[in-house]
Amino acid sequence: MQLLRFLLERMKKTYYLFNSGRLSRQDNTLKFTPVDQQGQEGSARFLPVENVAELYCFGSLDANSTLFNFLGKEGISVHFFDYYEHYTGSFCPREYLQAGRLQVAQALHYSKPKKRMALACKVVEGAGFNMLKNLRYYQGRGRQLDACIAAIERHMMELSGAADVPTLMGLEGNIRQCYYAAFDDILQQDELKLERRSKQPPHNEVNALVSFGNMLCYTLCLDQLYHTQLSPTISFLHEPGERRFSLALDLAEIFKPLLVDRTIFSLLNKRQLSASDFDRKLNGIRLKEGGRKTFIQAWEERLQQTIKHRSLGRSVSYKHLVRLECYKLSKHLLEIQPYEPFKAWW
């Protein structure tokens, strides 16, 4: 049964709705009718529900409770973004995989400082390792990144001496600051630079790309958590909050360097995105529709790319690696197998 579910999930696709419009159910399909700013309807598109894994909505969506009841029964999540491509929330179907024992264990690991610290440290360790992997990759291609690598290595050595989670968060912030300082050397562009990390709003195009990619990575992790028995609201590095699925933030830290940053480096170094693909508004910078499509196409290609998994002995996609990370975390919480974060080995 698990194998059948896995094969069916691999056949499904993620759909991105860039235009505003109306989404409704028609028989056993989803009907999306785009609507322009003048209220004129375009040609409807039909999506067979058995082919849909999740939906990402970047425009205004007109829908009703009948549709969401249908999506819930089919196990289809919907993620919403505002005009400036900020993630605003998700519709997630009712949990279909529930395990009281695992959720009790997850809560206990959060409530016991030593157990929480052990997992939080592993998350930062995995994120830092994968950042270093990126820097060493580009150093091998002629970039001068010795100082950034040495600084991150020094901060990594301090992780074991951290007394509490806030201290770990501070070290993680220092590691990421050193990492972002290397971006402009990796990109080697006059037109597009990161300069410094800024978020709300991003003050330049590269910052806008990082924020957009990070939100896609967060929603990816949230989707994969939905297909496990973990609670997405109980986390270990990030503090659980009322308005966020904080465990998805923990997992995203590990995968952002490999999924988001490598996508950005590839697109900009190959000149597939330029300043003309962005809109500069009073409240920040956003990708134009064409730029979003270019980024998401590269993002999906990255997620579907496969690598030979060391433990499983078979090829798995980057997307499935996130699911496997959830399973590893579950085994740790149930004290079946100690958790080790995913670390790129190539």
GROMACS .gro file of C-alpha atoms in nm:
model
  346
    1MET     CA    1   0.000   0.000   0.000
    2GLN     CA    2   0.284   0.242   0.085
    3LEU     CA    3   0.458   0.163  -0.244
    4LEU     CA    4   0.135   0.227  -0.437
    5ARG     CA    5   0.084   0.560  -0.258
    6PHE     CA    6   0.444   0.659  -0.335
    7LEU     CA    7   0.407   0.577  -0.706
    8LEU     CA    8   0.080   0.770  -0.730
    9GLU     CA    9   0.235   1.073  -0.563
   10ARG     CA   10   0.527   1.070  -0.807
   11MET     CA   11   0.279   1.092  -1.097
   12LYS     CA   12   0.127   1.410  -0.957
   13LYS     CA   13   0.244   1.760  -1.045
   14THR     CA   14   0.264   2.095  -0.871
   15TYR     CA   15   0.060   2.362  -1.050
   16TYR     CA   16   0.136   2.735  -1.027
   17LEU     CA   17  -0.148   2.982  -1.089
   18PHE     CA   18   0.011   3.315  -1.183
   19ASN     CA   19  -0.304   3.488  -1.307
   20SER     CA   20  -0.603   3.596  -1.105
   21GLY     CA   21  -0.914   3.396  -1.173
   22ARG     CA   22  -1.187   3.161  -1.064
   23LEU     CA   23  -1.123   2.803  -0.949
   24SER     CA   24  -1.411   2.559  -0.932
   25ARG     CA   25  -1.494   2.191  -0.949
   26GLN     CA   26  -1.635   2.044  -1.266
   27ASP     CA   27  -1.706   1.673  -1.231
   28ASN     CA   28  -1.372   1.519  -1.132
   29THR     CA   29  -1.158   1.804  -1.259
   30LEU     CA   30  -1.049   2.147  -1.141
   31LYS     CA   31  -1.156   2.430  -1.370
   32PHE     CA   32  -0.947   2.747  -1.365
   33THR     CA   33  -1.080   3.050  -1.551
   34PRO     CA   34  -0.835   3.344  -1.567
   35VAL     CA   35  -0.982   3.692  -1.522
   36ASP     CA   36  -0.798   4.009  -1.628
   37GLN     CA   37  -0.800   4.348  -1.453
   38GLN     CA   38  -1.105   4.456  -1.654
   39GLY     CA   39  -1.301   4.151  -1.541
   40GLN     CA   40  -1.283   3.979  -1.878
   41GLU     CA   41  -1.262   3.600  -1.863
   42GLY     CA   42  -1.000   3.408  -2.058
   43SER     CA   43  -1.001   3.051  -2.181
   44ALA     CA   44  -1.065   2.800  -1.905
   45ARG     CA   45  -0.807   2.534  -1.821
   46PHE     CA   46  -0.902   2.195  -1.683
   47LEU     CA   47  -0.678   2.001  -1.441
   48PRO     CA   48  -0.763   1.635  -1.375
   49VAL     CA   49  -0.764   1.614  -0.997
   50GLU     CA   50  -0.569   1.288  -0.988
   51ASN     CA   51  -0.273   1.472  -1.149
   52VAL     CA   52  -0.260   1.757  -0.896
   53ALA     CA   53  -0.020   1.739  -0.600
   54GLU     CA   54  -0.060   2.097  -0.475
   55LEU     CA   55  -0.144   2.446  -0.601
   56TYR     CA   56   0.055   2.769  -0.567
   57CYS     CA   57  -0.156   3.083  -0.615
   58PHE     CA   58   0.018   3.413  -0.699
   59GLY     CA   59  -0.291   3.600  -0.814
   60SER     CA   60  -0.633   3.664  -0.660
   61LEU     CA   61  -0.835   3.344  -0.644
   62ASP     CA   62  -1.213   3.332  -0.644
   63ALA     CA   63  -1.333   3.003  -0.490
   64ASN     CA   64  -1.600   2.872  -0.255
   65SER     CA   65  -1.633   2.618   0.027
   66THR     CA   66  -1.753   2.348  -0.215
   67LEU     CA   67  -1.420   2.364  -0.393
   68PHE     CA   68  -1.217   2.350  -0.071
   69ASN     CA   69  -1.421   2.054   0.053
   70PHE     CA   70  -1.333   1.879  -0.273
   71LEU     CA   71  -0.963   1.969  -0.241
   72GLY     CA   72  -0.962   1.848   0.118
   73LYS     CA   73  -1.104   1.510   0.025
   74GLU     CA   74  -0.846   1.475  -0.253
   75GLY     CA   75  -0.557   1.572  -0.023
   76ILE     CA   76  -0.457   1.879  -0.228
   77SER     CA   77  -0.289   2.169  -0.049
   78VAL     CA   78  -0.316   2.529  -0.171
   79HIS     CA   79  -0.047   2.789  -0.092
   80PHE     CA   80  -0.115   3.161  -0.125
   81PHE     CA   81   0.122   3.450  -0.203
   82ASP     CA   82   0.045   3.823  -0.209
   83TYR     CA   83   0.125   4.080  -0.478
   84TYR     CA   84   0.485   4.108  -0.359
   85GLU     CA   85   0.528   3.728  -0.364
   86HIS     CA   86   0.524   3.705   0.016
   87TYR     CA   87   0.385   3.379   0.148
   88THR     CA   88   0.055   3.453   0.325
   89GLY     CA   89  -0.084   3.112   0.419
   90SER     CA   90  -0.195   2.766   0.316
   91PHE     CA   91  -0.504   2.552   0.295
   92CYS     CA   92  -0.403   2.207   0.416
   93PRO     CA   93  -0.644   1.912   0.410
   94ARG     CA   94  -0.736   1.741   0.731
   95GLU     CA   95  -0.451   1.523   0.855
   96TYR     CA   96  -0.487   1.175   0.714
   97LEU     CA   97  -0.179   1.034   0.885
   98GLN     CA   98  -0.219   1.070   1.259
   99ALA     CA   99  -0.003   0.906   1.523
  100GLY     CA  100  -0.058   1.000   1.885
  101ARG     CA  101   0.260   0.827   1.997
  102LEU     CA  102   0.479   1.026   1.758
  103GLN     CA  103   0.319   1.359   1.839
  104VAL     CA  104   0.361   1.295   2.213
  105ALA     CA  105   0.728   1.212   2.151
  106GLN     CA  106   0.766   1.527   1.940
  107ALA     CA  107   0.619   1.744   2.216
  108LEU     CA  108   0.842   1.580   2.478
  109HIS     CA  109   1.154   1.646   2.270
  110TYR     CA  110   1.054   2.012   2.246
  111SER     CA  111   0.978   2.045   2.617
  112LYS     CA  112   1.303   1.884   2.737
  113PRO     CA  113   1.590   2.134   2.686
  114LYS     CA  114   1.865   1.875   2.624
  115LYS     CA  115   1.662   1.683   2.367
  116ARG     CA  116   1.554   2.002   2.192
  117MET     CA  117   1.909   2.139   2.188
  118ALA     CA  118   2.041   1.818   2.034
  119LEU     CA  119   1.798   1.843   1.742
  120ALA     CA  120   1.834   2.219   1.701
  121CYS     CA  121   2.213   2.179   1.685
  122LYS     CA  122   2.177   1.911   1.416
  123VAL     CA  123   1.962   2.144   1.205
  124VAL     CA  124   2.224   2.422   1.219
  125GLU     CA  125   2.499   2.168   1.157
  126GLY     CA  126   2.326   2.040   0.842
  127ALA     CA  127   2.254   2.392   0.714
  128GLY     CA  128   2.612   2.506   0.775
  129PHE     CA  129   2.758   2.197   0.610
  130ASN     CA  130   2.550   2.249   0.295
  131MET     CA  131   2.643   2.619   0.280
  132LEU     CA  132   3.010   2.522   0.298
  133LYS     CA  133   2.950   2.267   0.024
  134ASN     CA  134   2.824   2.543  -0.205
  135LEU     CA  135   3.118   2.770  -0.126
  136ARG     CA  136   3.375   2.496  -0.182
  137TYR     CA  137   3.207   2.406  -0.513
  138TYR     CA  138   3.252   2.761  -0.642
  139GLN     CA  139   3.595   2.797  -0.486
  140GLY     CA  140   3.695   2.501  -0.702
  141ARG     CA  141   3.579   2.707  -1.001
  142GLY     CA  142   3.806   3.000  -0.935
  143ARG     CA  143   3.612   3.211  -0.684
  144GLN     CA  144   3.815   3.359  -0.395
  145LEU     CA  145   3.609   3.238  -0.097
  146ASP     CA  146   3.877   3.133   0.153
  147ALA     CA  147   3.790   3.401   0.410
  148CYS     CA  148   3.416   3.321   0.405
  149ILE     CA  149   3.480   2.948   0.436
  150ALA     CA  150   3.720   2.996   0.728
  151ALA     CA  151   3.473   3.223   0.910
  152ILE     CA  152   3.189   2.971   0.874
  153GLU     CA  153   3.415   2.687   0.991
  154ARG     CA  154   3.501   2.886   1.306
  155HIS     CA  155   3.133   2.940   1.385
  156MET     CA  156   3.058   2.572   1.318
  157MET     CA  157   3.315   2.473   1.579
  158GLU     CA  158   3.126   2.684   1.835
  159LEU     CA  159   2.798   2.492   1.793
  160SER     CA  160   2.883   2.220   2.046
  161GLY     CA  161   2.946   2.484   2.313
  162ALA     CA  162   2.612   2.664   2.271
  163ALA     CA  163   2.423   2.676   2.600
  164ASP     CA  164   2.071   2.728   2.466
  165VAL     CA  165   1.860   2.762   2.153
  166PRO     CA  166   1.887   3.147   2.131
  167THR     CA  167   2.267   3.108   2.129
  168LEU     CA  168   2.235   2.851   1.850
  169MET     CA  169   2.012   3.089   1.656
  170GLY     CA  170   2.277   3.357   1.694
  171LEU     CA  171   2.547   3.127   1.561
  172GLU     CA  172   2.322   3.026   1.272
  173GLY     CA  173   2.273   3.395   1.194
  174ASN     CA  174   2.650   3.451   1.196
  175ILE     CA  175   2.704   3.154   0.966
  176ARG     CA  176   2.443   3.276   0.721
  177GLN     CA  177   2.581   3.631   0.729
  178CYS     CA  178   2.926   3.500   0.631
  179TYR     CA  179   2.762   3.285   0.363
  180TYR     CA  180   2.567   3.572   0.210
  181ALA     CA  181   2.886   3.780   0.203
  182ALA     CA  182   3.015   3.534  -0.060
  183PHE     CA  183   2.718   3.570  -0.296
  184ASP     CA  184   2.852   3.857  -0.502
  185ASP     CA  185   3.185   3.678  -0.553
  186ILE     CA  186   2.995   3.371  -0.673
  187LEU     CA  187   2.773   3.570  -0.907
  188GLN     CA  188   3.047   3.803  -1.040
  189GLN     CA  189   2.799   4.044  -1.193
  190ASP     CA  190   2.794   4.421  -1.223
  191GLU     CA  191   2.417   4.440  -1.278
  192LEU     CA  192   2.278   4.214  -1.003
  193LYS     CA  193   2.429   4.199  -0.654
  194LEU     CA  194   2.312   4.086  -0.311
  195GLU     CA  195   2.526   4.344  -0.123
  196ARG     CA  196   2.359   4.259   0.208
  197ARG     CA  197   2.059   4.047   0.304
  198SER     CA  198   1.733   4.240   0.332
  199LYS     CA  199   1.385   4.090   0.357
  200GLN     CA  200   1.080   4.307   0.418
  201PRO     CA  201   1.103   4.455   0.168
  202PRO     CA  202   1.403   4.320  -0.027
  203HIS     CA  203   1.609   4.620  -0.140
  204ASN     CA  204   1.741   4.468  -0.462
  205GLU     CA  205   1.678   4.196  -0.720
  206VAL     CA  206   1.898   3.924  -0.573
  207ASN     CA  207   1.739   3.970  -0.231
  208ALA     CA  208   1.398   3.938  -0.396
  209LEU     CA  209   1.509   3.608  -0.553
  210VAL     CA  210   1.638   3.474  -0.220
  211SER     CA  211   1.313   3.563  -0.043
  212PHE     CA  212   1.100   3.412  -0.319
  213GLY     CA  213   1.304   3.092  -0.328
  214ASN     CA  214   1.305   3.059   0.050
  215MET     CA  215   0.926   3.077   0.056
  216LEU     CA  216   0.904   2.804  -0.207
  217CYS     CA  217   1.138   2.590   0.002
  218TYR     CA  218   0.929   2.651   0.314
  219THR     CA  219   0.608   2.544   0.139
  220LEU     CA  220   0.786   2.240  -0.008
  221CYS     CA  221   0.884   2.131   0.344
  222LEU     CA  222   0.531   2.195   0.468
  223ASP     CA  223   0.389   1.977   0.188
  224GLN     CA  224   0.625   1.692   0.272
  225LEU     CA  225   0.543   1.717   0.643
  226TYR     CA  226   0.176   1.682   0.556
  227HIS     CA  227   0.251   1.337   0.413
  228THR     CA  228   0.412   1.219   0.737
  229GLN     CA  229   0.290   1.175   1.093
  230LEU     CA  230   0.488   1.474   1.226
  231SER     CA  231   0.315   1.786   1.354
  232PRO     CA  232   0.437   2.087   1.151
  233THR     CA  233   0.371   2.321   1.447
  234ILE     CA  234   0.621   2.167   1.693
  235SER     CA  235   0.978   2.266   1.606
  236PHE     CA  236   1.319   2.260   1.767
  237LEU     CA  237   1.540   2.538   1.627
  238HIS     CA  238   1.271   2.795   1.552
  239GLU     CA  239   1.030   2.881   1.829
  240PRO     CA  240   0.679   2.749   1.762
  241GLY     CA  241   0.439   3.031   1.680
  242GLU     CA  242   0.066   3.075   1.641
  243ARG     CA  243   0.079   3.177   1.274
  244ARG     CA  244   0.342   2.952   1.124
  245PHE     CA  245   0.436   2.590   1.071
  246SER     CA  246   0.771   2.622   1.243
  247LEU     CA  247   0.897   2.267   1.181
  248ALA     CA  248   0.890   2.348   0.808
  249LEU     CA  249   1.123   2.640   0.888
  250ASP     CA  250   1.364   2.400   1.060
  251LEU     CA  251   1.374   2.162   0.763
  252ALA     CA  252   1.403   2.448   0.514
  253GLU     CA  253   1.728   2.563   0.678
  254ILE     CA  254   1.894   2.237   0.570
  255PHE     CA  255   1.771   2.244   0.210
  256LYS     CA  256   1.782   2.615   0.118
  257PRO     CA  257   2.152   2.609   0.020
  258LEU     CA  258   2.104   2.307  -0.207
  259LEU     CA  259   1.770   2.397  -0.362
  260VAL     CA  260   1.719   2.774  -0.348
  261ASP     CA  261   2.072   2.911  -0.363
  262ARG     CA  262   2.201   2.671  -0.629
  263THR     CA  263   1.899   2.760  -0.844
  264ILE     CA  264   1.974   3.131  -0.806
  265PHE     CA  265   2.343   3.089  -0.884
  266SER     CA  266   2.264   2.886  -1.195
  267LEU     CA  267   2.000   3.126  -1.331
  268LEU     CA  268   2.207   3.441  -1.277
  269ASN     CA  269   2.542   3.301  -1.389
  270LYS     CA  270   2.379   3.173  -1.709
  271ARG     CA  271   2.211   3.514  -1.757
  272GLN     CA  272   1.865   3.354  -1.767
  273LEU     CA  273   1.737   3.633  -1.541
  274SER     CA  274   1.828   4.002  -1.560
  275ALA     CA  275   1.719   4.332  -1.403
  276SER     CA  276   1.449   4.364  -1.670
  277ASP     CA  277   1.270   4.061  -1.515
  278PHE     CA  278   1.188   4.262  -1.200
  279ASP     CA  279   0.944   4.536  -1.110
  280ARG     CA  280   1.074   4.801  -0.872
  281LYS     CA  281   0.788   4.939  -0.664
  282LEU     CA  282   0.769   5.178  -0.369
  283ASN     CA  283   0.731   4.891  -0.122
  284GLY     CA  284   0.995   4.661  -0.266
  285ILE     CA  285   1.100   4.459  -0.568
  286ARG     CA  286   0.917   4.168  -0.723
  287LEU     CA  287   0.964   3.933  -1.015
  288LYS     CA  288   0.756   3.998  -1.322
  289GLU     CA  289   0.540   3.711  -1.442
  290GLY     CA  290   0.797   3.602  -1.699
  291GLY     CA  291   1.071   3.605  -1.436
  292ARG     CA  292   0.859   3.400  -1.196
  293LYS     CA  293   0.795   3.141  -1.464
  294THR     CA  294   1.167   3.118  -1.543
  295PHE     CA  295   1.255   3.074  -1.176
  296ILE     CA  296   0.984   2.818  -1.108
  297GLN     CA  297   1.076   2.615  -1.415
  298ALA     CA  298   1.436   2.597  -1.289
  299TRP     CA  299   1.307   2.522  -0.937
  300GLU     CA  300   1.094   2.231  -1.056
  301GLU     CA  301   1.383   2.095  -1.261
  302ARG     CA  302   1.600   2.107  -0.950
  303LEU     CA  303   1.338   1.924  -0.741
  304GLN     CA  304   1.306   1.648  -1.001
  305GLN     CA  305   1.682   1.604  -1.038
  306THR     CA  306   1.795   1.273  -0.889
  307ILE     CA  307   2.102   1.160  -0.698
  308LYS     CA  308   2.220   0.817  -0.588
  309HIS     CA  309   2.122   0.783  -0.223
  310ARG     CA  310   2.401   0.636  -0.012
  311SER     CA  311   2.182   0.444   0.233
  312LEU     CA  312   1.900   0.337   0.001
  313GLY     CA  313   2.129   0.242  -0.286
  314ARG     CA  314   1.893   0.393  -0.546
  315SER     CA  315   1.830   0.726  -0.714
  316VAL     CA  316   1.593   0.967  -0.542
  317SER     CA  317   1.481   1.319  -0.633
  318TYR     CA  318   1.566   1.626  -0.430
  319LYS     CA  319   1.196   1.660  -0.355
  320HIS     CA  320   1.184   1.310  -0.210
  321LEU     CA  321   1.495   1.384  -0.003
  322VAL     CA  322   1.284   1.629   0.199
  323ARG     CA  323   1.030   1.352   0.268
  324LEU     CA  324   1.312   1.119   0.375
  325GLU     CA  325   1.434   1.391   0.613
  326CYS     CA  326   1.093   1.385   0.780
  327TYR     CA  327   1.112   1.007   0.817
  328LYS     CA  328   1.460   1.032   0.973
  329LEU     CA  329   1.334   1.288   1.222
  330SER     CA  330   1.038   1.063   1.310
  331LYS     CA  331   1.273   0.771   1.382
  332HIS     CA  332   1.481   0.990   1.611
  333LEU     CA  333   1.177   1.109   1.805
  334LEU     CA  334   1.066   0.749   1.855
  335GLU     CA  335   1.423   0.659   1.960
  336ILE     CA  336   1.461   0.412   1.673
  337GLN     CA  337   1.762   0.577   1.507
  338PRO     CA  338   1.965   0.893   1.590
  339TYR     CA  339   1.895   1.184   1.358
  340GLU     CA  340   2.162   1.303   1.116
  341PRO     CA  341   2.071   1.592   0.884
  342PHE     CA  342   2.108   1.556   0.511
  343LYS     CA  343   2.457   1.661   0.401
  344ALA     CA  344   2.546   1.685   0.033
  345TRP     CA  345   2.832   1.449  -0.050
  346TRP     CA  346   2.895   1.530  -0.417
   0.00000   0.00000   0.00000
